[in-house]
PDB file of C-alpha atoms in Angstrom:
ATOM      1  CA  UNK A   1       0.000   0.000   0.000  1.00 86.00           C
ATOM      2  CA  UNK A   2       1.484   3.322  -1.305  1.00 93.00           C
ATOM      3  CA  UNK A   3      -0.277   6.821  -0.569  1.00 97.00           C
ATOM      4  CA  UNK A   4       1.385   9.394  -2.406  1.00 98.00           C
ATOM      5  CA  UNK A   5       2.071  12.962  -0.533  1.00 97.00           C
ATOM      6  CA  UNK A   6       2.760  16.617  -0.790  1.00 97.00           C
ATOM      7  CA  UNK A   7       4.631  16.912  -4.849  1.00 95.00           C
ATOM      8  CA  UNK A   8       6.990  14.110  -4.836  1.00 96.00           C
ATOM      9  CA  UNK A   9       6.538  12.255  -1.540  1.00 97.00           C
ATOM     10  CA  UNK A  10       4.765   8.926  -0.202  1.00 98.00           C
ATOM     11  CA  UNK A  11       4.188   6.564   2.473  1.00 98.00           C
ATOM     12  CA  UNK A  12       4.512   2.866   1.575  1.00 98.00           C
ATOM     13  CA  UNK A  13       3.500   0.253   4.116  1.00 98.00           C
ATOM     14  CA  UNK A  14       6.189  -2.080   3.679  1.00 97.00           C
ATOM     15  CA  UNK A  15       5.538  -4.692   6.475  1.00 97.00           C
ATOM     16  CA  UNK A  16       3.216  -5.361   9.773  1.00 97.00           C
ATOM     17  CA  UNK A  17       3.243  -7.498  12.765  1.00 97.00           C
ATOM     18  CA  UNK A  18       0.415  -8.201  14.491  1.00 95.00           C
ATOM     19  CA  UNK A  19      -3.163  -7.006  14.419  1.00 95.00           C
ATOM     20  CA  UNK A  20      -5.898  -5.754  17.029  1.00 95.00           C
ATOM     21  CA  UNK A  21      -6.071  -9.766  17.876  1.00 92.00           C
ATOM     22  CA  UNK A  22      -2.574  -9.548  18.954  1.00 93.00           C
ATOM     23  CA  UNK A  23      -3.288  -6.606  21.450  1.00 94.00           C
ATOM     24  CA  UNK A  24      -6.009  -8.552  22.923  1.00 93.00           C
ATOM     25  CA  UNK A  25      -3.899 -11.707  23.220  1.00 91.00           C
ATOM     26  CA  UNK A  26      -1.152  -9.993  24.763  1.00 91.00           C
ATOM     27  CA  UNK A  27      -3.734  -8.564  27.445  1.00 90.00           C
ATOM     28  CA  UNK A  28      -5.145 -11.388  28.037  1.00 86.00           C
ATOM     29  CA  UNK A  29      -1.396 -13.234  28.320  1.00 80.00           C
ATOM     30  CA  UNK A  30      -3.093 -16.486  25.989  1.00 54.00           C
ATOM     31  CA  UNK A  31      -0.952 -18.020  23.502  1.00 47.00           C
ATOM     32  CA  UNK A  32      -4.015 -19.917  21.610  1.00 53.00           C
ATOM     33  CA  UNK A  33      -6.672 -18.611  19.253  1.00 55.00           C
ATOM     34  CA  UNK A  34      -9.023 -16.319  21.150  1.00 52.00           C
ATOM     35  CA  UNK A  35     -12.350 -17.564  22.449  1.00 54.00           C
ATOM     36  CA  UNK A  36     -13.785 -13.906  22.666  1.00 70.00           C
ATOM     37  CA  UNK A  37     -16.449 -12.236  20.487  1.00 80.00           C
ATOM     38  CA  UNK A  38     -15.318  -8.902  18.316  1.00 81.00           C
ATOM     39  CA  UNK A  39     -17.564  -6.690  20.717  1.00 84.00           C
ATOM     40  CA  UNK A  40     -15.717  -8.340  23.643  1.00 87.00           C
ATOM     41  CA  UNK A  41     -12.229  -7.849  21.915  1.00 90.00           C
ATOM     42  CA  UNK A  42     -13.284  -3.771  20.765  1.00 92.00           C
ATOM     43  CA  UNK A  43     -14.175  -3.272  24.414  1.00 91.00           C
ATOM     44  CA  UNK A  44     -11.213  -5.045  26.255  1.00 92.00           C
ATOM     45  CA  UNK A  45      -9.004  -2.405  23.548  1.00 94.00           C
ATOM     46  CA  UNK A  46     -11.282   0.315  24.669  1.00 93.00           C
ATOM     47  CA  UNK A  47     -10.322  -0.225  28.440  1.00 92.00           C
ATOM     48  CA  UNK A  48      -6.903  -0.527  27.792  1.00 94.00           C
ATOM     49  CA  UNK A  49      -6.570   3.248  25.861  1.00 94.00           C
ATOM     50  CA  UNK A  50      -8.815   4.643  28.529  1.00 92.00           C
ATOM     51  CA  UNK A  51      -6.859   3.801  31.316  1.00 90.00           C
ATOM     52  CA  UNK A  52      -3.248   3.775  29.420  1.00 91.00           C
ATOM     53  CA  UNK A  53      -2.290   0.622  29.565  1.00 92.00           C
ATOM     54  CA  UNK A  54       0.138   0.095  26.750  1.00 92.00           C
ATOM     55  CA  UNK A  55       2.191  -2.707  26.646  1.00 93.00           C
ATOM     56  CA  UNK A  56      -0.572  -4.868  24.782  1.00 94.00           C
ATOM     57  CA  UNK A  57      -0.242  -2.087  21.943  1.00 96.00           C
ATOM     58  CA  UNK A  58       3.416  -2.386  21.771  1.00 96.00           C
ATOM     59  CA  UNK A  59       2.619  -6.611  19.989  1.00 95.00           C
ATOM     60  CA  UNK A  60       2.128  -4.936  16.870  1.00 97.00           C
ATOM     61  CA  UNK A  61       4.609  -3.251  14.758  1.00 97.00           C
ATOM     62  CA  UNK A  62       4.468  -1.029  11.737  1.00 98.00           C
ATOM     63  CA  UNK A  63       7.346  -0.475   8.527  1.00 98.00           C
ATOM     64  CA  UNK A  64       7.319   2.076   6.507  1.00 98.00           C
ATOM     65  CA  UNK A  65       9.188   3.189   3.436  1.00 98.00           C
ATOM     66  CA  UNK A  66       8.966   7.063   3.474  1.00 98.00           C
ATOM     67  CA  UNK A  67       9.957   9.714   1.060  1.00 98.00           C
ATOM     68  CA  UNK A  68       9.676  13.456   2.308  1.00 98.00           C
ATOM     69  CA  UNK A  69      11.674  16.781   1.878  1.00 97.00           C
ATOM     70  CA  UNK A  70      14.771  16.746   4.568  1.00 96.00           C
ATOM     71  CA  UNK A  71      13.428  19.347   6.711  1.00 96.00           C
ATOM     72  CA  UNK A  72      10.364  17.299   7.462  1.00 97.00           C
ATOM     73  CA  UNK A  73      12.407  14.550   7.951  1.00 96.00           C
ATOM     74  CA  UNK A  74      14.051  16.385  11.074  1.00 94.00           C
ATOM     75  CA  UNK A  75      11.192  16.656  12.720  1.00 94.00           C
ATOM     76  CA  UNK A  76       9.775  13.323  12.066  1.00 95.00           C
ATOM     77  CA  UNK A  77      13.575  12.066  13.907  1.00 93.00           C
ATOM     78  CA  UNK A  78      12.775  14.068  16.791  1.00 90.00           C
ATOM     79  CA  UNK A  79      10.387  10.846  17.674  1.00 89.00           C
ATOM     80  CA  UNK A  80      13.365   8.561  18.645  1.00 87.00           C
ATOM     81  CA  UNK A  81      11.075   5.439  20.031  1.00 89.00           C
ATOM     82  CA  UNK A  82      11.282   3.926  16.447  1.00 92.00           C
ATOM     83  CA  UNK A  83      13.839   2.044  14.238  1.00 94.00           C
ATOM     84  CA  UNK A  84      14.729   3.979  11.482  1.00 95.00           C
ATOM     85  CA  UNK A  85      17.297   3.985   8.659  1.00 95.00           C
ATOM     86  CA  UNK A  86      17.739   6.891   6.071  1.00 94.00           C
ATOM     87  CA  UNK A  87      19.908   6.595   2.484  1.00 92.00           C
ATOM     88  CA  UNK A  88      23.058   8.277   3.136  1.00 92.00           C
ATOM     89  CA  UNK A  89      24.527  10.985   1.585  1.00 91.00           C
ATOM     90  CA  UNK A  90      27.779   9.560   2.409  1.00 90.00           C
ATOM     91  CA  UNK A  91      27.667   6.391   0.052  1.00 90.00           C
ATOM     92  CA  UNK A  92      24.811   7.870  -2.695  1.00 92.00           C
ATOM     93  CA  UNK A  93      24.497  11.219  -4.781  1.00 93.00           C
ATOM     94  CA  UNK A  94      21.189  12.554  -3.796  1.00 93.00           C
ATOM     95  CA  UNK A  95      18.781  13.157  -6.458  1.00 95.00           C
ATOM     96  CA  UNK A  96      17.844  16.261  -7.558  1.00 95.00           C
ATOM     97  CA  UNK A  97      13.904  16.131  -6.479  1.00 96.00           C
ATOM     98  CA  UNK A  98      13.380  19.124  -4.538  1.00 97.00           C
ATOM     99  CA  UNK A  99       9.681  19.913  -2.660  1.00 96.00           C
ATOM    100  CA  UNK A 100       7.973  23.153  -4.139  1.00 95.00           C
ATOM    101  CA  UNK A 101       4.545  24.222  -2.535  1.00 93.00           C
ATOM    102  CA  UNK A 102       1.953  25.018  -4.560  1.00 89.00           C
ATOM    103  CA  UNK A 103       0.936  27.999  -2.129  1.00 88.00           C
ATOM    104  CA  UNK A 104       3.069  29.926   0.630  1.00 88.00           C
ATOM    105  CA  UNK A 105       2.144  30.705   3.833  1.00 85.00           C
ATOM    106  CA  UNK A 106       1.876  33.423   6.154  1.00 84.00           C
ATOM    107  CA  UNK A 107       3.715  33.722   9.436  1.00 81.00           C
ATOM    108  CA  UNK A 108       1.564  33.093  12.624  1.00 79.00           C
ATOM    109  CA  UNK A 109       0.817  36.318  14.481  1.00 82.00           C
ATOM    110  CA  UNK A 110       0.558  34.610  17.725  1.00 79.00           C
ATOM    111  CA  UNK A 111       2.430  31.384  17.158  1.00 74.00           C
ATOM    112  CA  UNK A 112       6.105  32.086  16.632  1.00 73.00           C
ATOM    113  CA  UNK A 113       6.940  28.440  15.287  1.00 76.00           C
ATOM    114  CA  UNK A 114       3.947  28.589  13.354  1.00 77.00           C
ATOM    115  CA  UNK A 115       1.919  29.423   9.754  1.00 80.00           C
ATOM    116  CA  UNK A 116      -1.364  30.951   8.742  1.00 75.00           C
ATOM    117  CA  UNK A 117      -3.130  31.349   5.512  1.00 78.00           C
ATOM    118  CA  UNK A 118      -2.259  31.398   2.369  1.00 80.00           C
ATOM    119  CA  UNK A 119       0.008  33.972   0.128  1.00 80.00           C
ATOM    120  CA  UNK A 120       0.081  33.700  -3.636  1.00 80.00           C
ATOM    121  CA  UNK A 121       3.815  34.736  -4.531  1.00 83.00           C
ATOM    122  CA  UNK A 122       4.939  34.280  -7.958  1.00 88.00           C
ATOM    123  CA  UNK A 123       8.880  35.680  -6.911  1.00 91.00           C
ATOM    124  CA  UNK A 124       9.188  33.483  -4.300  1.00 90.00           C
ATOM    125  CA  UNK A 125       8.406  30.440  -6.130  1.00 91.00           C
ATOM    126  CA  UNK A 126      10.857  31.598  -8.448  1.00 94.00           C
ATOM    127  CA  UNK A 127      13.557  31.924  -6.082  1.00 94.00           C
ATOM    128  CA  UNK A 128      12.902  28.842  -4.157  1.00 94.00           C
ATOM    129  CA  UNK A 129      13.396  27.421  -7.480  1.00 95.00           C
ATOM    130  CA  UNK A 130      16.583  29.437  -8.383  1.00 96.00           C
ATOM    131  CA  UNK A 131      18.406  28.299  -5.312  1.00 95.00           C
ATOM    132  CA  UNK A 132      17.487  24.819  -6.041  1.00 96.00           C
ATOM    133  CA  UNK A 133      18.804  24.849  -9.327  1.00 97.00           C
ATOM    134  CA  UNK A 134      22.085  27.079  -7.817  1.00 97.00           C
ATOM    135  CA  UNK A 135      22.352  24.533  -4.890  1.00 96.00           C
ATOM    136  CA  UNK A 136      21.962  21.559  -7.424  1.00 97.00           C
ATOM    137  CA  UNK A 137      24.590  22.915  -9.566  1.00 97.00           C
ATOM    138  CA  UNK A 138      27.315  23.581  -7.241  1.00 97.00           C
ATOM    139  CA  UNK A 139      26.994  19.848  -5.689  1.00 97.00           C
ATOM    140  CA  UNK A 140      27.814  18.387  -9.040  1.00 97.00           C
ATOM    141  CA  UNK A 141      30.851  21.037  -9.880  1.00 97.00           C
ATOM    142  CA  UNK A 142      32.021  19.960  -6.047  1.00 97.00           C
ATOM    143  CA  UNK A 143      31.854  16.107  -6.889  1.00 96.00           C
ATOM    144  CA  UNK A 144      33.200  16.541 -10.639  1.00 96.00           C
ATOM    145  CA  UNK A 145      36.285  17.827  -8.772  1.00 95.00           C
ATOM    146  CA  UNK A 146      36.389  15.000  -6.614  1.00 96.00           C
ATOM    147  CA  UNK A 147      35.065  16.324  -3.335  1.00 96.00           C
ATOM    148  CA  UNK A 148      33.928  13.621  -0.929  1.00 96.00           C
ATOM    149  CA  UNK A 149      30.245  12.747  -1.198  1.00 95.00           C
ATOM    150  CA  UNK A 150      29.674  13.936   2.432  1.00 93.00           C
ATOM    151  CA  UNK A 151      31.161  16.873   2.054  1.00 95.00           C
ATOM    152  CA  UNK A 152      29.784  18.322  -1.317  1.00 96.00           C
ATOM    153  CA  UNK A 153      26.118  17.823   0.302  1.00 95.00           C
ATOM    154  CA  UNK A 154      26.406  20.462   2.788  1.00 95.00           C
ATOM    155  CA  UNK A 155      25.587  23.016   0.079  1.00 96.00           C
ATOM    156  CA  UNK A 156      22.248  21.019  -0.519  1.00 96.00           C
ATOM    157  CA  UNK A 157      18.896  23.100   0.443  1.00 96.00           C
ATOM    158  CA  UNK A 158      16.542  21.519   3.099  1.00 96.00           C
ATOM    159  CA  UNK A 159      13.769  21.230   1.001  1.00 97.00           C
ATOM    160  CA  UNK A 160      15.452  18.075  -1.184  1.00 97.00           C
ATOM    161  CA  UNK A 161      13.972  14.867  -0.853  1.00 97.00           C
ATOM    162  CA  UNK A 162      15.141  11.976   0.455  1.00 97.00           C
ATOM    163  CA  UNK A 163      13.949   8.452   1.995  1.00 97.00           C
ATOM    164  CA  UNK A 164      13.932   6.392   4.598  1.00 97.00           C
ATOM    165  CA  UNK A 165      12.604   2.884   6.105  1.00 97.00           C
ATOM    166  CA  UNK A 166      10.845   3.520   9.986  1.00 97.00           C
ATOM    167  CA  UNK A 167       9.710   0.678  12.184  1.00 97.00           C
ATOM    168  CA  UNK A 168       7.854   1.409  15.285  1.00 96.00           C
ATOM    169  CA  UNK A 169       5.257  -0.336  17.844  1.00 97.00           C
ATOM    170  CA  UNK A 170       1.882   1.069  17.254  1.00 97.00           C
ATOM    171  CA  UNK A 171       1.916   2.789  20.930  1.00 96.00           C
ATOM    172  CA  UNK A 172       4.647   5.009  19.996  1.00 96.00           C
ATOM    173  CA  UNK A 173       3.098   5.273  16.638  1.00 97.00           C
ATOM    174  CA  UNK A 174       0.060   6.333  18.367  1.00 97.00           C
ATOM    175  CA  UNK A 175       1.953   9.046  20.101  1.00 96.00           C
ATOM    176  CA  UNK A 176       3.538  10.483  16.884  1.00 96.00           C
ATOM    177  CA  UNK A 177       0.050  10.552  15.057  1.00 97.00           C
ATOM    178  CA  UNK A 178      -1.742  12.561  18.268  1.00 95.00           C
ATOM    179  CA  UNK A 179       1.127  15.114  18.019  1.00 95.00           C
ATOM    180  CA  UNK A 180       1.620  14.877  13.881  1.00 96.00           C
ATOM    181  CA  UNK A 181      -2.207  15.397  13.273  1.00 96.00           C
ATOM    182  CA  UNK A 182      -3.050  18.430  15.690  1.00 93.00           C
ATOM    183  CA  UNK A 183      -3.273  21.283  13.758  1.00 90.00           C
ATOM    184  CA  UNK A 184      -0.242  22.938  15.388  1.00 89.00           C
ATOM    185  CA  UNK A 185       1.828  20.740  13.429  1.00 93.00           C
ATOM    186  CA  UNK A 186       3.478  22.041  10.262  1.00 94.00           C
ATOM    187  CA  UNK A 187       1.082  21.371   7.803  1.00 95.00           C
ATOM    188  CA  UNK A 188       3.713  19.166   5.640  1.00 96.00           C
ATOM    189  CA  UNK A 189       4.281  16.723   7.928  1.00 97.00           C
ATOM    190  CA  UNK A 190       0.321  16.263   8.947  1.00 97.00           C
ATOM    191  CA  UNK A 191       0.402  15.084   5.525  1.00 97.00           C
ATOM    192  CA  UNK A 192       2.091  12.320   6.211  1.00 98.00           C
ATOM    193  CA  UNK A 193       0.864  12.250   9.328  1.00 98.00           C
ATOM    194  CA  UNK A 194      -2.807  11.321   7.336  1.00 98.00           C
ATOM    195  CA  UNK A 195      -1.167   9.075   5.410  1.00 98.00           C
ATOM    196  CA  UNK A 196       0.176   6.753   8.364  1.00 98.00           C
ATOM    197  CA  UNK A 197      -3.043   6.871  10.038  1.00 97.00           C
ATOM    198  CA  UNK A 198      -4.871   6.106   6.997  1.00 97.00           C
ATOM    199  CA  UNK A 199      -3.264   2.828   7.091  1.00 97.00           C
ATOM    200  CA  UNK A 200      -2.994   1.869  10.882  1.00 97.00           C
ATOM    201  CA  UNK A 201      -6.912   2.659  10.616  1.00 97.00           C
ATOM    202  CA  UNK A 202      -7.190  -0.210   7.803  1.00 97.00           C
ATOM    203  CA  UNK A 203      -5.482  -2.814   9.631  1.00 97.00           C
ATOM    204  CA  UNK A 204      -6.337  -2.217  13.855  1.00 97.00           C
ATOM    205  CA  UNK A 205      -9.536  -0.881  13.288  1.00 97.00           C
ATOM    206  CA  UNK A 206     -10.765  -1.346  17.184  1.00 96.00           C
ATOM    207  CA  UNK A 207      -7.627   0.081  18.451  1.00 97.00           C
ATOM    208  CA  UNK A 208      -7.945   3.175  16.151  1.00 97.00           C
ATOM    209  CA  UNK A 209     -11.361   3.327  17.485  1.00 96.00           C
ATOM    210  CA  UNK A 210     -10.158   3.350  20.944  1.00 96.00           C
ATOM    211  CA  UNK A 211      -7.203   6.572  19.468  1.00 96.00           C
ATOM    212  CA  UNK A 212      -9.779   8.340  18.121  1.00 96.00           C
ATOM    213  CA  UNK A 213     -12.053   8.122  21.012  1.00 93.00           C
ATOM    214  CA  UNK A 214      -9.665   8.927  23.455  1.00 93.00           C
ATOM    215  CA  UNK A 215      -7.022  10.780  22.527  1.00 94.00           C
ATOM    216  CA  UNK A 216      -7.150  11.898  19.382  1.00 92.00           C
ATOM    217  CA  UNK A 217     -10.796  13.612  20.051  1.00 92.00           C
ATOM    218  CA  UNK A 218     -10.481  13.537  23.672  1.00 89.00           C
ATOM    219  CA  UNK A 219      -8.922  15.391  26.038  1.00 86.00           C
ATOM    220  CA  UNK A 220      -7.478  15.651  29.546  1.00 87.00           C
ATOM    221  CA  UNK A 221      -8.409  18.259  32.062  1.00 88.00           C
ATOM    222  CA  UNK A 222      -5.967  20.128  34.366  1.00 91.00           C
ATOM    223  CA  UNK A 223      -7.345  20.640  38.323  1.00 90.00           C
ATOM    224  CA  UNK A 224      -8.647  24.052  37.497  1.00 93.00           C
ATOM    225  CA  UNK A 225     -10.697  22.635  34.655  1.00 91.00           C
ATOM    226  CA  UNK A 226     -11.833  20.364  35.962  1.00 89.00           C
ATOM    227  CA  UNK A 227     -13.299  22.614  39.563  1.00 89.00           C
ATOM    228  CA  UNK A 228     -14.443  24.753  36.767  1.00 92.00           C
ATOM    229  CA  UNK A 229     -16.998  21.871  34.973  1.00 89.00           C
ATOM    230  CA  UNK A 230     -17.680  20.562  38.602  1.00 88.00           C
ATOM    231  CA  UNK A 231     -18.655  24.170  39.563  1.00 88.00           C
ATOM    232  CA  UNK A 232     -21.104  24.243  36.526  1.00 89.00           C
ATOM    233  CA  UNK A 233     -22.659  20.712  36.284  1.00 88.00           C
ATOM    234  CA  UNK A 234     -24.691  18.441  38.930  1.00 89.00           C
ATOM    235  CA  UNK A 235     -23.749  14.356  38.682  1.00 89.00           C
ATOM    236  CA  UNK A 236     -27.431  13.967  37.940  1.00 91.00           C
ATOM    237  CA  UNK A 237     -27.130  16.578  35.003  1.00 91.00           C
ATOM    238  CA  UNK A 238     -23.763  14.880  33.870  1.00 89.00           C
ATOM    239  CA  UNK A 239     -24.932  11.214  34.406  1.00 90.00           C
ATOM    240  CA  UNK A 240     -28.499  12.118  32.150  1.00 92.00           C
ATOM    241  CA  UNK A 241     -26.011  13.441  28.843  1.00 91.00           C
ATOM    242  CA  UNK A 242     -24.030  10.924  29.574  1.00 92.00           C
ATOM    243  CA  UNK A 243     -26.625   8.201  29.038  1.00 93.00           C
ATOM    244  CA  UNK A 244     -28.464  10.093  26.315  1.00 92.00           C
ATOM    245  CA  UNK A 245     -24.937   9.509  24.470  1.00 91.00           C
ATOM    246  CA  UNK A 246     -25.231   5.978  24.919  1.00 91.00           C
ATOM    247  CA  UNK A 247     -23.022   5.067  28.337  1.00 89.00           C
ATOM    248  CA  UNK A 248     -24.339   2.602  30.409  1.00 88.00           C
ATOM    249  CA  UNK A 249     -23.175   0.356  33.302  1.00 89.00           C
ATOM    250  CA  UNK A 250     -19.878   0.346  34.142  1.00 86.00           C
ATOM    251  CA  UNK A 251     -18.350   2.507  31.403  1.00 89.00           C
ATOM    252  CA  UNK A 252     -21.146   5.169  32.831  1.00 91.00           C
ATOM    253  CA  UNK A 253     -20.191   4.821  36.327  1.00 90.00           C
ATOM    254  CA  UNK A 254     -16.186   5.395  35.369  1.00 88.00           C
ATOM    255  CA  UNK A 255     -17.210   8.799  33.096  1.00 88.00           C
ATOM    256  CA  UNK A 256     -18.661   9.410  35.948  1.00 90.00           C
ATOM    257  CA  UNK A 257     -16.001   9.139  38.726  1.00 87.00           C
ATOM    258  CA  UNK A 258     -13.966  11.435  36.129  1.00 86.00           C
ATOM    259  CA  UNK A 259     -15.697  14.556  37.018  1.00 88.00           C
ATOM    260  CA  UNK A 260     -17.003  13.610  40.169  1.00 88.00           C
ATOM    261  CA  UNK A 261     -14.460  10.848  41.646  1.00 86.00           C
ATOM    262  CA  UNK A 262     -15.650   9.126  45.171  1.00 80.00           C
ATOM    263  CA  UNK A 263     -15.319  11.522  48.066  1.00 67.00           C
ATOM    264  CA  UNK A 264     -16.021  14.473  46.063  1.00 63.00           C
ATOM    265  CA  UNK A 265     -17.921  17.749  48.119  1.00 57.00           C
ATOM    266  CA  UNK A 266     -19.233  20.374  45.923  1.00 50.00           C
TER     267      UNK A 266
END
């Protein structure tokens, strides 16, 4: 499975270990086939993302072949929980493939690490693409003369492409796509960021369920949030939305205890 990305890029599953069967059998520490139904399996997965437990999630394992412009790349490395091996500049000439947005952005007002809209700039296209052909040009005339490989790179742009292979358990993976797809993220690498979940979704589709419904469209309260939502609901109010969105039994009584844990005095 290939998804392509951004002008040159993709994502290419290249291998996986395990499935939502092998988080349940590692929770359930059984080494046969297991005896449970899917709606038991989905909701022994949703317990274990509520309440974080998740070594069960670290059974399965994901490779990918990835191709995406080097400055994306550095922040993709700054998740170091995965295996991960990159072509090197050392032993190969790098190709001269070279992202180019189709539309600029603006700098965040607020956010200093940040973008915002969009900017239509003909010049600046124009002399991203002059220093890529400038860049490009002078890393040939430094290996015609017989520089060393790893040297005549360092005049290379950070928007070249370039690939790598990335192995990683899907908790960690989890991680990186809850960080990679919030919309502080630079928008290139949510890209990929789609991409990868687009294909954890196909193959754990209960533990994705379980992301999504927890973390991904969750959230978790500080103490002054939460004495603010305490201060302006009732249990009975909370427990009566609660059910009308379909929580019952035990799963009800635990949303419950979130807001209002045992003990609590308004």
């Amino acid at each position: 499975m290939e998804i392509a990305v951004l002008d040159k890029g993709f994502v290419r599953l290249v291998e996986v270990m395990g499935s939502d069967a092998s988080i349940v059998q590692a929770a359930r520490v059984s080494y046969g086939p297991g005896t449970k139904t899917v709606r038991e399996d989905a909701a022994l997965i949703d317990y274990l993302m509520r309440h974080r437990h998740t070594s069960p999630f670290e059974m399965v394992e994901f490779k990918f072949h990835v191709k995406a412009p080097i400055f994306v790349v550095r922040q993709w490395f700054r998740h170091r929980t995965a295996s991960v091996n990159e072509i090197s500049g050392r032993y190969s000439v790098l190709k001269e493939e070279f992202y180019e947005p189709q539309a600029w952005r603006k700098q965040a007002r607020r956010n200093k690490q940040g973008s915002e809209g969009e900017l239509s700039d003909e010049e600046a296209s124009l002399l991203l693409k002059g220093v890529e052909r400038e860049a490009y040009q002078a890393y040939q005339t430094l290996l015609e003369k017989g520089i060393a490989r790893e040297m005549a790179r360092m005049v290379l742009p950070l928007n070249l492409y370039t690939e790598f292979y990335w192995k990683q358990d899907l908790h960690n993976l989890f991680h990186f796509l809850a960080l990679r797809l919030d919309p502080h993220a630079q928008w290139e690498i949510r890209q990929y960021a789609k991409a990868i979940a687009e294909i954890v979704k196909a193959h754990v589709p209960l533990a994705w369920q379980s992301f999504e419904e927890h973390v991904l469209m969750g959230a978790h309260l500080s103490r002054t949030e939460l004495k603010a939502l305490q201060g302006l609901l009732t249990p009975e109010l909370y427990e009566k939305a609660l059910k009308e969105l379909g929580l019952s039994g035990s799963r009800l009584q635990e949303a419950l205890e979130k807001i209002f844990p045992p003990g609590h005095q308004l």
